[in-house]
Amino acid sequence: MSNLRTNAIKNLAHTPEPVPVESPAKITAIFNENVFTLSTARKYLCDDAYKSLLASTRGGKKIDRAMGNQIANGLRAWAESKGVSHFTHWFQPLTGLSAEKHDSFFTLKGDGTPIEEFEGAALIQQEPDASSFPNGGLRATFEARGYTAWDPSSPAFIMEIGEGKTLCIPTIFVSYTGESLDTKTPLLKALVALDKAAVDVCQYFDKNVSKVTATLGWEQEYFVVDAGLANARPDLVLTGRTVFGHAPAKGQQLEDHYFGAIPERVYAYMRDFENESYKLGIPLRTRHNEVAPSQFECAPIFEESNLAVDHNTLLMDVMLRVAKRHNLVVLLHEKPFAGINGSGKHNNWSMSTDTGINLLGPGKTPKTNLMFLTFFVNTIKAVHDYAGLIRASIASAGNDHRLGANEAPPAIISIFIGKYLTDVLEQVEKRVGGNFDEQDEAILKLDIHKSIPELMLDNTDRNRTSPFAFTGNKFEFRAVGSSANCAVPMTTLNTVMAETLRTFKTDVDALIEKGEKKEIAILQIIRKYIIESKKVLFEGDGYSEDWEKEAAGRGLENVKTTPEALDAFVTDKTKSLFDRNNIYTHPELEARHEIMLEEYIKKVQIEARVMGDLASTVIIPSAIRYQNILLENITGLKAAGIPQTGYTSQLEIVKLVSEHINIIGEKTTAMIEARKKANEITDTRTKAIAYCEDVKGNYFDIIRYHADKLELMVDDSIWMLPKYREILFLR
Ligand code: ADP
Ligand code: MG
């Protein structure tokens, strides 16, 4: 019997040695090789053009047309020196992936002379066809074409695909009337809002601060599997996850993968994609095995958020591409395998000043301690006040499988701060009536700074279960999904922070105006915020059932599914928040909401179809084939005069197989009916809920249960889908 599965396993036995990967002796030798960094720009641009680029990169200054032409020329000269003939505006539409439209430098002059040119206009703006990207009705509403516009704050880079090399210009993607159609535009706006609000608050402590940058260090989890095996699983190919598959005899219970050696083939793959990443300026620093078999993680040194987001998007693209060279498939889905840990993308987040201070780094003096406490408590308040929106910012069909699944943070947004800081906040709170007069020194002298080792200790164990944890000098937002574009949660987080800081300043100023001393006013507002938001603080086990009950008692939300979580994007509260901070207009928010719901519907729809197809054309036929073998066997035994007691097992199996087949058949038909009904619904939210509850909720688990039972019964040589034990353990 030969099928995709057996062929893939056979091929695996002949898998050649790991693809040789040449690594430089030093990473610095290739780092930024394919990036138009400022120092490269210095070499290729005249003084004025360089200054114009610098001012734009650092201070957001506009680049005029003449300078645009100069910069474009320099960029082309650099790119051509590296063998590049094409350029593209690289952007991140709302599909979550990156998009490109390639054009060549080649053109014909008016008289037909062929030349290579790259004008400022082509660098600054392009017009890809917006109609093929999700726009949530914005295009229809505004009759808008889509434009990409250069984002000079993220440097241009050269993408190498096989032999081809393309100059990529990072851009935003907006409609003709200015509505954002991508993830970068709102992020840039949120970073501006945060900068302004945080600088204003920093002025209380340090007049020299003139810019605050939000920093992001993501940690990317992923699975790597053999391409042959993956390709023999239509569900993996089409949905990124297995919709069927029984847990293997050996799973992750031995916990031997986490500290284990990285398999050679995977190791070669990692070095390969790391080298590609270094050339692109992605500062990867750590790589290691994760908890589940075949699961791994990589993380860079943190960067300014916009660049960090671009780098993560690029990395995901590089990872997917490089995997092919190694005959491997990388799975970025949040939950590729049931019963085995899923993948996340922890977002480590902080803010730093142009004077070199990390605003979430505990200070050494009472003054810097007060600044730390200010930003620390404002973050807690921001997350508390907008927990629903923060939950919405990480909602996706894939992440629904992971959140709250006993391995990932629950869908309840809470914050872990560790024992030491819990004590600090309690001491501030204890000052009855907010009277800090005699004792404020005592609070500010707390050795928060020295307690860092203690904070770290706290963090190694229990905070694993927290969706939002303070880890010594940054917060770690751990509920982000592995395939997500970090821009979405980061836009939200930076906006709610900007909003909270602005309110904080108003509140403090009001007290100062009443004659209160600055430090006392700040402490009083900090105390007020602690009291108002402390219910979001939780130090216990976030995976436990007790926490679900306690959280409900505290009035914290626990929204488990995407269609409902997304509601938080379109409440009046959210609309006015984003409006005030100039991030999204109401139509933009409505459009995004629509797009996210549609994406959810499509994902579940595809999964349902794949499930139906596989059940009808792969699983049931395998089971029937096996049943026929049994029946033939029984007939033979009967003919040989063996009494029924001689084949009771066979009969029993035949009966059981029939039962499973019948249930699968019946439920699959019913699921198709439910899908048809859902498809008739015109309201997108209602339709998404129908897909979530009536299609997925009512049928996925039950169909899978019976199919997985069959996997355990049917003759292994007949079973067509590669099994978990093969996908996860064969190298
Ligand atoms: P740990 O390994 O204990 O979690 P690390 O310091 O190694 O702590 O950081 C983990 C991640 O957090 C890395 O991706 C790192 O770049 C990022 N990170 C560290 N400091 C900051 C910061 N100030 N802002 C944003 N991310 C940070
Ligand atoms: Mg981490």
mmCIF file of N, CA and C in Angstrom, residues 251-290:
data_model
loop_
_atom_site.group_PDB
_atom_site.id
_atom_site.type_symbol
_atom_site.label_atom_id
_atom_site.label_comp_id
_atom_site.label_asym_id
_atom_site.label_seq_id
_atom_site.Cartn_x
_atom_site.Cartn_y
_atom_site.Cartn_z
ATOM 1 N N GLY A 251 4.126 12.144 24.289
ATOM 2 C CA GLY A 251 3.862 13.534 23.957
ATOM 3 C C GLY A 251 4.947 14.389 24.562
ATOM 4 N N GLN A 252 4.524 15.380 25.351
ATOM 5 C CA GLN A 252 5.535 16.220 25.984
ATOM 6 C C GLN A 252 5.679 15.907 27.457
ATOM 7 N N GLN A 253 5.061 14.739 27.876
ATOM 8 C CA GLN A 253 5.046 14.465 29.314
ATOM 9 C C GLN A 253 6.431 14.256 29.912
ATOM 10 N N LEU A 254 7.362 13.790 29.112
ATOM 11 C CA LEU A 254 8.706 13.578 29.654
ATOM 12 C C LEU A 254 9.476 14.886 29.760
ATOM 13 N N GLU A 255 8.923 15.919 29.152
ATOM 14 C CA GLU A 255 9.546 17.247 29.174
ATOM 15 C C GLU A 255 11.013 17.172 28.781
ATOM 16 N N ASP A 256 11.295 16.295 27.819
ATOM 17 C CA ASP A 256 12.686 16.094 27.434
ATOM 18 C C ASP A 256 13.090 16.961 26.248
ATOM 19 N N HIS A 257 12.118 17.682 25.690
ATOM 20 C CA HIS A 257 12.449 18.475 24.508
ATOM 21 C C HIS A 257 13.044 19.827 24.881
ATOM 22 N N TYR A 258 12.530 20.396 25.972
ATOM 23 C CA TYR A 258 12.862 21.777 26.317
ATOM 24 C C TYR A 258 14.362 22.040 26.390
ATOM 25 N N PHE A 259 15.061 21.144 27.086
ATOM 26 C CA PHE A 259 16.496 21.355 27.231
ATOM 27 C C PHE A 259 17.298 20.480 26.280
ATOM 28 N N GLY A 260 16.576 19.750 25.433
ATOM 29 C CA GLY A 260 17.238 18.796 24.557
ATOM 30 C C GLY A 260 18.077 19.468 23.488
ATOM 31 N N ALA A 261 18.900 18.665 22.824
ATOM 32 C CA ALA A 261 19.719 19.194 21.736
ATOM 33 C C ALA A 261 18.815 19.462 20.543
ATOM 34 N N ILE A 262 19.148 20.474 19.770
ATOM 35 C CA ILE A 262 18.361 20.792 18.574
ATOM 36 C C ILE A 262 18.747 19.792 17.480
ATOM 37 N N PRO A 263 17.757 19.119 16.857
ATOM 38 C CA PRO A 263 18.090 18.153 15.806
ATOM 39 C C PRO A 263 18.896 18.823 14.688
ATOM 40 N N GLU A 264 19.788 18.049 14.090
ATOM 41 C CA GLU A 264 20.755 18.621 13.153
ATOM 42 C C GLU A 264 20.122 19.360 11.972
ATOM 43 N N ARG A 265 19.084 18.728 11.410
ATOM 44 C CA ARG A 265 18.444 19.336 10.247
ATOM 45 C C ARG A 265 17.820 20.672 10.611
ATOM 46 N N VAL A 266 17.207 20.697 11.789
ATOM 47 C CA VAL A 266 16.564 21.925 12.246
ATOM 48 C C VAL A 266 17.631 22.965 12.572
ATOM 49 N N TYR A 267 18.722 22.484 13.122
ATOM 50 C CA TYR A 267 19.820 23.376 13.497
ATOM 51 C C TYR A 267 20.369 24.080 12.255
ATOM 52 N N ALA A 268 20.542 23.312 11.171
ATOM 53 C CA ALA A 268 21.022 23.899 9.916
ATOM 54 C C ALA A 268 20.023 24.940 9.423
ATOM 55 N N TYR A 269 18.744 24.600 9.526
ATOM 56 C CA TYR A 269 17.689 25.528 9.114
ATOM 57 C C TYR A 269 17.755 26.827 9.927
ATOM 58 N N MET A 270 17.913 26.661 11.232
ATOM 59 C CA MET A 270 17.956 27.845 12.095
ATOM 60 C C MET A 270 19.119 28.756 11.724
ATOM 61 N N ARG A 271 20.292 28.139 11.522
ATOM 62 C CA ARG A 271 21.456 28.963 11.204
ATOM 63 C C ARG A 271 21.247 29.681 9.875
ATOM 64 N N ASP A 272 20.587 28.973 8.966
ATOM 65 C CA ASP A 272 20.333 29.553 7.651
ATOM 66 C C ASP A 272 19.404 30.769 7.756
ATOM 67 N N PHE A 273 18.277 30.598 8.453
ATOM 68 C CA PHE A 273 17.366 31.752 8.505
ATOM 69 C C PHE A 273 17.920 32.859 9.397
ATOM 70 N N GLU A 274 18.752 32.488 10.354
ATOM 71 C CA GLU A 274 19.391 33.518 11.183
ATOM 72 C C GLU A 274 20.345 34.366 10.342
ATOM 73 N N ASN A 275 21.130 33.697 9.495
ATOM 74 C CA ASN A 275 22.049 34.449 8.636
ATOM 75 C C ASN A 275 21.295 35.405 7.731
ATOM 76 N N GLU A 276 20.200 34.890 7.149
ATOM 77 C CA GLU A 276 19.377 35.758 6.294
ATOM 78 C C GLU A 276 18.871 36.952 7.103
ATOM 79 N N SER A 277 18.482 36.675 8.330
ATOM 80 C CA SER A 277 17.926 37.728 9.186
ATOM 81 C C SER A 277 18.996 38.758 9.538
ATOM 82 N N TYR A 278 20.199 38.285 9.832
ATOM 83 C CA TYR A 278 21.273 39.232 10.174
ATOM 84 C C TYR A 278 21.540 40.180 9.022
ATOM 85 N N LYS A 279 21.563 39.613 7.806
ATOM 86 C CA LYS A 279 21.810 40.464 6.644
ATOM 87 C C LYS A 279 20.750 41.559 6.560
ATOM 88 N N LEU A 280 19.536 41.215 7.009
ATOM 89 C CA LEU A 280 18.437 42.181 6.956
ATOM 90 C C LEU A 280 18.378 43.066 8.199
ATOM 91 N N GLY A 281 19.369 42.914 9.069
ATOM 92 C CA GLY A 281 19.430 43.767 10.251
ATOM 93 C C GLY A 281 18.519 43.333 11.388
ATOM 94 N N ILE A 282 17.999 42.103 11.326
ATOM 95 C CA ILE A 282 17.147 41.619 12.427
ATOM 96 C C ILE A 282 18.074 41.073 13.514
ATOM 97 N N PRO A 283 18.111 41.729 14.667
ATOM 98 C CA PRO A 283 19.137 41.372 15.665
ATOM 99 C C PRO A 283 18.786 40.144 16.512
ATOM 100 N N LEU A 284 18.639 38.994 15.869
ATOM 101 C CA LEU A 284 18.288 37.778 16.617
ATOM 102 C C LEU A 284 19.383 37.459 17.625
ATOM 103 N N ARG A 285 18.954 37.014 18.789
ATOM 104 C CA ARG A 285 19.971 36.703 19.773
ATOM 105 C C ARG A 285 19.832 35.324 20.406
ATOM 106 N N THR A 286 18.614 34.897 20.636
ATOM 107 C CA THR A 286 18.485 33.594 21.287
ATOM 108 C C THR A 286 17.718 32.623 20.408
ATOM 109 N N ARG A 287 18.060 31.361 20.552
ATOM 110 C CA ARG A 287 17.311 30.288 19.906
ATOM 111 C C ARG A 287 17.266 29.132 20.887
ATOM 112 N N HIS A 288 16.145 28.501 21.018
ATOM 113 C CA HIS A 288 16.124 27.285 21.841
ATOM 114 C C HIS A 288 14.912 26.426 21.560
ATOM 115 N N ASN A 289 14.938 25.228 22.084
ATOM 116 C CA ASN A 289 13.791 24.326 21.989
ATOM 117 C C ASN A 289 12.681 24.850 22.871
ATOM 118 N N GLU A 290 11.445 24.549 22.518
ATOM 119 C CA GLU A 290 10.332 24.877 23.395
ATOM 120 C C GLU A 290 9.846 23.600 24.073
#
